[in-house]
Amino acid sequence: MNASRISCSLRRLVAGGGGASLALLPFAVQAQAPAPPGPMPRVEITGTHIPRATAETAAAVITLNRNDIERSGKTTVAELLQTLAVDNQGSVPSSFGGGFASGASGISLRGLGAASTLVLLNGRRVAPYGLADDGQKMFSDLNIIPADAVERIDVLKNGASAIYGSDAIAGVVNVILRRDFHGTTLRASFGQSRERDGNDGVASLTWGGGDLQAERYNVLASLEYGRRGAIWNRDRAGRGHIGRGDLRDWGFSAQESLGGTGAITASNTAGSAINGNVRNPATLDYYNRGNLAGAGFTRTFPGAACAGFTSHPQGDPAGGCLIDAAQRYNQIQPSQERINFFGRATLQATPRVQAYAELNLYRSVSASSSTPSAVSGAVGYPGGPVNSAAVALGPAHPDNPYFGTAARLRYMAADIGPRMSQIDSDFVRLLAGAKATLGPWEVDTALLFSQNQVSNERSGYPQRDVAFALLNPGPANVAAASANPAYAALAPGSVWRIAENAALNPPALYAALAPARTNDARSRIAQADLRASRQLAELPGGALGVAIGADFRHESAELAPTPGTERGNVIGLGYSAYKGSRNVAALYGEELAPVHPALELSAALRADHYTDAGDSYTPKFGVKWTPLRTFALRGTYARGFRAPSTAENGVGGLAAYSTSVDPLRCSLGVEIACNPAQVAIITSPNPALSPEKSRSVNVGMVWDPYRRTTVSLDLWEIKRKNDINQEQSDAAILAGRIARDPSGATWPGDPGPIAAVLASYVNSARTQVRGADLDLRQRFDFGPGSGEASMDARWTHLFKWQRTEQDGSTRDYAGTHGNCDVTNCIGTPDDRVNFRLSWERAAWRVSANVNYRGAIKHTLFKNDPAACASHFADGNPAPADCELPSFTTVDLSLRWKPAPRIDVFGSAQNIVDQLAPLDPLTYGATAYNPLDHAGAVGRFFTAGVRYTF
């Protein structure tokens, strides 16, 4: 069989050769002589269970090998994958310490969400992260993958539901770990930002012994330890708007929702001040406790002067005490300590039987910080909203300026401290299996057990009933709090002294007011599978290949609610809980028919039975036509099926926060209601949910116009119906499914601010995503002694990312800042580009990697009638031209091999120290988009060494 130039290059690619690049094309060319006649080794390629002589299939696959990971300069697999152009809206960054799934990292192919991207280890599943993203979407944590044990990573960019599972709607990330290794490798690296923080140390040891051919066994063990330091917003004070909540210097008002904490915004409306804002019981106007001329004050508190708490620039015309709480307490990057182990043992029992076992162990501890709690924050639980707006200093409270009369309080409890979260994640995956040749059949069977356990300990969150009783110890409040043993143990009449008098509080008071609280989560998969493949009759283009298989798995997931949130008693912390399990049984078959030397057809069909969602049948068809030795056309058609997750249709619910305007109050002239603000949203599980179903089409071409040049272009579309989504907050607001706080009205006729939005998980009508991938690879040979250079470029463009609701309304998010109801409101860029230029000569290798995110229109969706999502203080659209500018980073990596056993390497991330553009809408970071994380950190250097015994 003669191999084409395309096939030859791909055979090297699957072997993990050094010619592959960080921006590797789905079909990459490496000039090389045609393969000699005779049998070729057959390998299994991601996207099919039929072993092939070449890696070329009808599907588009990005393959990243070990050299690509090293060239990228990234220290984790998660960081590398999230720079890929195919990653988009819905990915979960590990830098977001304030999210429901903090401590983990997930990829979202095509922007369809991390739950629609199937992540595999060596072709088999892993248990999802114990904490669901946004309290809803179960996904695989990429952090569990030890970078030094990776052989290669295959990213299948179109659906593979027929092969790996019906839920692989957006595609598959298959991480292939080392399977046969000899020797010992020690590797150590250390990274630090130019600000001398964010220290990132990694050390690994990989050992392998035994030879499968000579000794009939091989054992591999890889141990990796990493520790990453926190980066605080306050440590980026010199980087302009980065990490700042007070954006007055950039044209915003102090009254904006992202403005300085503590502003008095309007009549009967005030932010939470570090020294306390109190409401005049007679006029309902708010005054700062440090204001010695506060109207109606019966006591004044010179010690409460704002200057005693902060040197932050003031300027609130209503006299509030402004600080930048986000800059003071929040982080750009949480700290994390992790240890990773991968082991594999292989025994060649007989020439036809091979047994194997794998063990993955992972443990991480991450710690994040956010602003202190505001005592008046509204929260929710499945029973409805809990409004704390009525919190007040009692008539006899010694810190009440209106002593003798209860006065409402808006206070940021800095004396309690920041809200802290420590997440311990433990992951285990145990696989035992065997491969055998039984006549013409190649059989592979295995038993799998995988589990992730997460423990989340939080501190700094006050209990609502105790806070109310300690601030206003009236009979009703005291009776409500007395059921709490810690409060009951306090001396009768105890009060919580605030601000300048907080030092008078005994430790026992804080122990009763804001105790540490822990909740646990667990996800688990137990699976048995069997698959077999063989060749049948010879066709004109080669042997007809078939594969069949079956698997059975039990899935379960459970998240216990944080104590107190089940009744809305924890101020500043939403409710999230779920519990459920199911069994899934599947049968599938696949065939590969080379009907002509230039034409290959493939087909697959999978039947799944879910005990909670019924049956699904997901086919896939592919065609590859190679009319010329240097040109190929390819196409696939596939269907998918995703059953509702435990968090979506099980027992539990979610109370969280989203960003929205208040159109009713805005129309009544309440100016602050016209700007996006954080609102509580209570979402209930829906047992009547239908499964998601999808259809994907991919049509493309690969062209090798010259020996060292490859160009590929793919046009693709995914249509998904019965989308399972959290109901849009703005739609629920327009429909009137909200709870308001009438006591917060600014004048007669004002209904008061929104306390909570009442929503549920719903099946949207459909989602349609359409785009194009353009990939280019060029190699240059400058002659003997001059080395070799290569250039790789990959561009993904979204033409459409449209979601249709049940009422027929549509929103197209492509190129805009929506959808803000998912994963920290990072937006949906319609252009992402990866570019790499590399040069190698003798012992040296230098690479430059460029990552580009296109400009994002600062609207919630295309043609939004509300126009720009944010405005400057003068009313003009913000940012300028209502657009978040594009963002580009340049990373350099270097490798030097001074001796055969030694590698010295280093990298400089964001070498030009590009600043992330100002983003006033996202809630996943402070004033910059999480997609532009490198522009918040600044220039980052890493150096390391590898020694091989």
Coordinates of N, CA, C and O in Angstrom, one line a residue, residues 250-323:
W250 N -11.4 56.0 35.3 CA -11.6 55.6 33.9 C -13.0 56.0 33.4 O -13.5 55.5 32.4
G251 N -13.5 57.0 34.1 CA -14.8 57.6 33.6 C -16.0 57.1 34.2 O -17.1 57.5 33.8
F252 N -16.0 56.1 35.1 CA -17.2 55.5 35.7 C -17.5 56.3 36.9 O -16.7 57.0 37.5
S253 N -18.8 56.1 37.4 CA -19.3 56.8 38.5 C -19.0 55.9 39.8 O -19.0 54.7 39.7
A254 N -18.9 56.5 40.9 CA -18.8 55.8 42.2 C -20.1 55.1 42.5 O -20.1 54.2 43.3
Q255 N -21.2 55.5 41.8 CA -22.5 54.8 42.1 C -22.6 53.6 41.2 O -23.6 52.9 41.4
E256 N -21.7 53.3 40.3 CA -21.8 52.1 39.5 C -21.7 50.9 40.4 O -21.2 50.9 41.5
S257 N -22.3 49.8 40.0 CA -22.3 48.5 40.8 C -20.8 48.1 41.0 O -20.5 47.4 42.0
L258 N -19.9 48.5 40.1 CA -18.5 48.1 40.3 C -17.7 49.3 40.9 O -16.5 49.2 41.0
G259 N -18.4 50.3 41.4 CA -17.7 51.4 42.0 C -17.2 51.2 43.4 O -17.3 50.1 43.9
G260 N -16.7 52.2 44.0 CA -16.1 52.0 45.3 C -17.2 51.6 46.3 O -18.3 52.1 46.4
T261 N -16.9 50.6 47.1 CA -17.8 50.1 48.1 C -18.1 51.2 49.1 O -17.2 51.9 49.6
G262 N -19.3 51.3 49.5 CA -19.7 52.3 50.5 C -20.4 53.5 50.0 O -20.8 54.4 50.8
A263 N -20.6 53.7 48.7 CA -21.2 54.8 48.2 C -22.7 54.9 48.6 O -23.4 53.9 48.7
I264 N -23.2 56.1 48.9 CA -24.6 56.3 49.1 C -25.2 56.8 47.8 O -24.9 57.8 47.3
T265 N -26.0 55.9 47.2 CA -26.3 56.1 45.8 C -27.5 56.9 45.5 O -27.6 57.5 44.4
A266 N -28.5 56.9 46.4 CA -29.7 57.6 46.1 C -30.6 57.6 47.4 O -30.2 57.1 48.4
S267 N -31.7 58.3 47.3 CA -32.6 58.2 48.4 C -33.0 56.8 48.8 O -33.4 56.0 47.9
N268 N -32.8 56.5 50.1 CA -33.1 55.1 50.6 C -32.3 54.0 49.9 O -32.7 52.9 49.9
T269 N -31.1 54.4 49.4 CA -30.3 53.4 48.8 C -28.8 53.7 49.1 O -28.4 54.8 48.9
A270 N -28.1 52.7 49.6 CA -26.7 52.9 49.9 C -25.9 51.6 49.8 O -26.5 50.5 50.0
G271 N -24.6 51.7 49.5 CA -23.8 50.5 49.5 C -23.4 50.2 51.0 O -23.7 51.0 51.9
S272 N -22.6 49.2 51.1 CA -22.2 48.7 52.5 C -20.8 49.3 52.7 O -19.9 49.0 52.1
A273 N -20.8 50.2 53.7 CA -19.6 50.9 54.1 C -18.8 50.2 55.1 O -19.3 49.5 56.0
I274 N -17.5 50.4 55.1 CA -16.6 49.7 56.0 C -16.8 50.2 57.4 O -16.5 49.5 58.4
N275 N -17.3 51.4 57.6 CA -17.6 52.0 58.9 C -19.1 52.1 59.1 O -19.6 52.6 60.1
G276 N -19.9 51.7 58.1 CA -21.4 51.6 58.3 C -22.1 52.8 57.8 O -21.8 54.0 58.1
N277 N -23.1 52.6 56.9 CA -24.1 53.6 56.5 C -25.4 53.3 57.2 O -25.8 52.1 57.3
V278 N -26.0 54.3 57.8 CA -27.3 54.1 58.5 C -28.4 55.0 57.9 O -28.1 56.1 57.4
R279 N -29.6 54.5 58.0 CA -30.7 55.2 57.4 C -31.5 56.0 58.5 O -31.8 55.5 59.6
N280 N -31.7 57.3 58.1 CA -32.5 58.2 59.0 C -33.9 57.6 59.1 O -34.6 57.5 58.1
P281 N -34.4 57.2 60.3 CA -35.7 56.6 60.4 C -36.8 57.5 59.9 O -37.9 57.0 59.6
A282 N -36.6 58.8 59.9 CA -37.7 59.7 59.6 C -37.7 60.0 58.1 O -38.8 60.0 57.5
T283 N -36.5 60.3 57.5 CA -36.5 60.7 56.1 C -36.2 59.6 55.1 O -36.3 59.7 53.9
L284 N -35.7 58.5 55.7 CA -35.2 57.3 54.9 C -33.9 57.6 54.1 O -33.6 56.8 53.2
D285 N -33.3 58.7 54.3 CA -32.0 59.0 53.7 C -30.9 58.4 54.5 O -30.9 58.3 55.7
Y286 N -29.9 57.9 53.8 CA -28.7 57.3 54.4 C -27.6 58.3 54.7 O -27.4 59.2 53.9
Y287 N -26.9 58.1 55.8 CA -25.8 58.9 56.2 C -24.7 57.9 56.7 O -24.9 56.9 57.3
N288 N -23.5 58.4 56.5 CA -22.3 57.6 57.0 C -22.2 57.8 58.5 O -22.3 58.9 59.0
R289 N -21.8 56.7 59.2 CA -21.7 56.9 60.7 C -20.5 57.8 61.0 O -20.5 58.4 62.1
G290 N -19.6 58.0 60.2 CA -18.5 58.9 60.5 C -18.8 60.4 60.2 O -18.0 61.3 60.4
N291 N -20.0 60.7 59.7 CA -20.4 62.0 59.3 C -20.9 62.7 60.6 O -22.0 62.4 61.2
L292 N -20.1 63.7 61.1 CA -20.5 64.3 62.4 C -21.7 65.3 62.2 O -22.2 65.7 63.2
A293 N -22.1 65.5 61.0 CA -23.2 66.4 60.7 C -24.4 65.6 60.2 O -25.3 66.1 59.5
G294 N -24.4 64.3 60.5 CA -25.5 63.5 60.0 C -26.9 64.0 60.4 O -27.1 64.2 61.6
A295 N -27.8 64.1 59.5 CA -29.1 64.7 59.8 C -29.9 63.8 60.8 O -30.0 62.6 60.6
G296 N -30.3 64.3 62.0 CA -31.0 63.6 63.0 C -30.2 62.7 63.9 O -30.8 62.0 64.7
F297 N -28.9 62.8 63.8 CA -28.1 61.9 64.7 C -28.3 62.3 66.1 O -28.3 63.5 66.5
T298 N -28.5 61.4 67.0 CA -28.6 61.6 68.4 C -27.3 61.3 69.1 O -27.1 61.7 70.2
R299 N -26.4 60.7 68.4 CA -25.0 60.5 68.8 C -24.1 60.6 67.6 O -24.4 60.3 66.5
T300 N -22.9 61.1 67.9 CA -21.9 61.1 66.8 C -20.7 60.2 67.2 O -20.4 60.0 68.4
F301 N -19.9 59.8 66.2 CA -18.8 58.9 66.5 C -17.6 59.4 65.7 O -17.3 59.0 64.6
P302 N -16.8 60.2 66.4 CA -15.6 60.7 65.7 C -14.6 59.6 65.3 O -13.9 59.7 64.3
G303 N -14.6 58.5 66.1 CA -13.7 57.4 65.8 C -14.2 56.6 64.5 O -13.4 55.8 64.0
A304 N -15.4 56.9 64.0 CA -15.9 56.3 62.8 C -15.5 57.1 61.5 O -16.0 56.7 60.5
A305 N -14.7 58.1 61.7 CA -14.3 58.9 60.5 C -13.7 58.0 59.4 O -12.9 57.1 59.7
C306 N -14.1 58.3 58.2 CA -13.6 57.4 57.1 C -12.1 57.4 57.0 O -11.6 56.3 56.7
A307 N -11.4 58.5 57.3 CA -10.0 58.5 57.2 C -9.3 57.5 58.2 O -8.2 57.2 58.0
G308 N -10.1 57.1 59.2 CA -9.5 56.1 60.1 C -9.5 54.7 59.6 O -8.9 53.8 60.2
F309 N -10.2 54.5 58.5 CA -10.3 53.2 57.9 C -9.6 53.0 56.5 O -9.3 51.9 56.2
T310 N -9.4 54.1 55.8 CA -8.9 54.0 54.5 C -8.3 55.3 54.0 O -8.7 56.4 54.5
S311 N -7.3 55.1 53.2 CA -6.7 56.3 52.5 C -7.2 56.4 51.0 O -6.7 57.1 50.2
H312 N -8.2 55.5 50.7 CA -8.7 55.5 49.4 C -9.3 56.9 49.0 O -10.0 57.5 49.8
P313 N -9.1 57.3 47.8 CA -9.7 58.6 47.4 C -11.2 58.7 47.6 O -11.9 57.8 47.1
Q314 N -11.7 59.7 48.2 CA -13.1 59.9 48.5 C -13.7 60.7 47.3 O -13.1 60.9 46.3
G315 N -15.0 61.1 47.5 CA -15.6 61.9 46.4 C -17.0 61.5 46.2 O -17.7 62.0 45.3
D316 N -17.6 60.7 47.1 CA -19.0 60.4 46.9 C -19.8 61.7 47.3 O -19.7 62.2 48.4
P317 N -20.6 62.3 46.4 CA -21.3 63.5 46.7 C -22.3 63.3 47.8 O -22.7 64.3 48.5
A318 N -22.8 62.1 48.1 CA -23.7 61.9 49.1 C -23.1 61.6 50.5 O -23.7 61.3 51.5
G319 N -21.7 61.6 50.5 CA -21.0 61.4 51.8 C -20.7 60.0 52.2 O -20.4 59.8 53.4
G320 N -20.8 59.1 51.4 CA -20.4 57.7 51.7 C -18.9 57.6 51.9 O -18.1 58.3 51.4
C321 N -18.5 56.5 52.6 CA -17.1 56.3 52.8 C -16.7 55.2 51.8 O -17.1 54.1 51.9
L322 N -15.8 55.6 50.8 CA -15.5 54.7 49.7 C -14.2 54.0 50.0 O -13.2 54.6 50.4
I323 N -14.2 52.7 49.7 CA -13.0 51.9 49.6 C -13.1 51.1 48.4 O -14.2 51.0 47.8

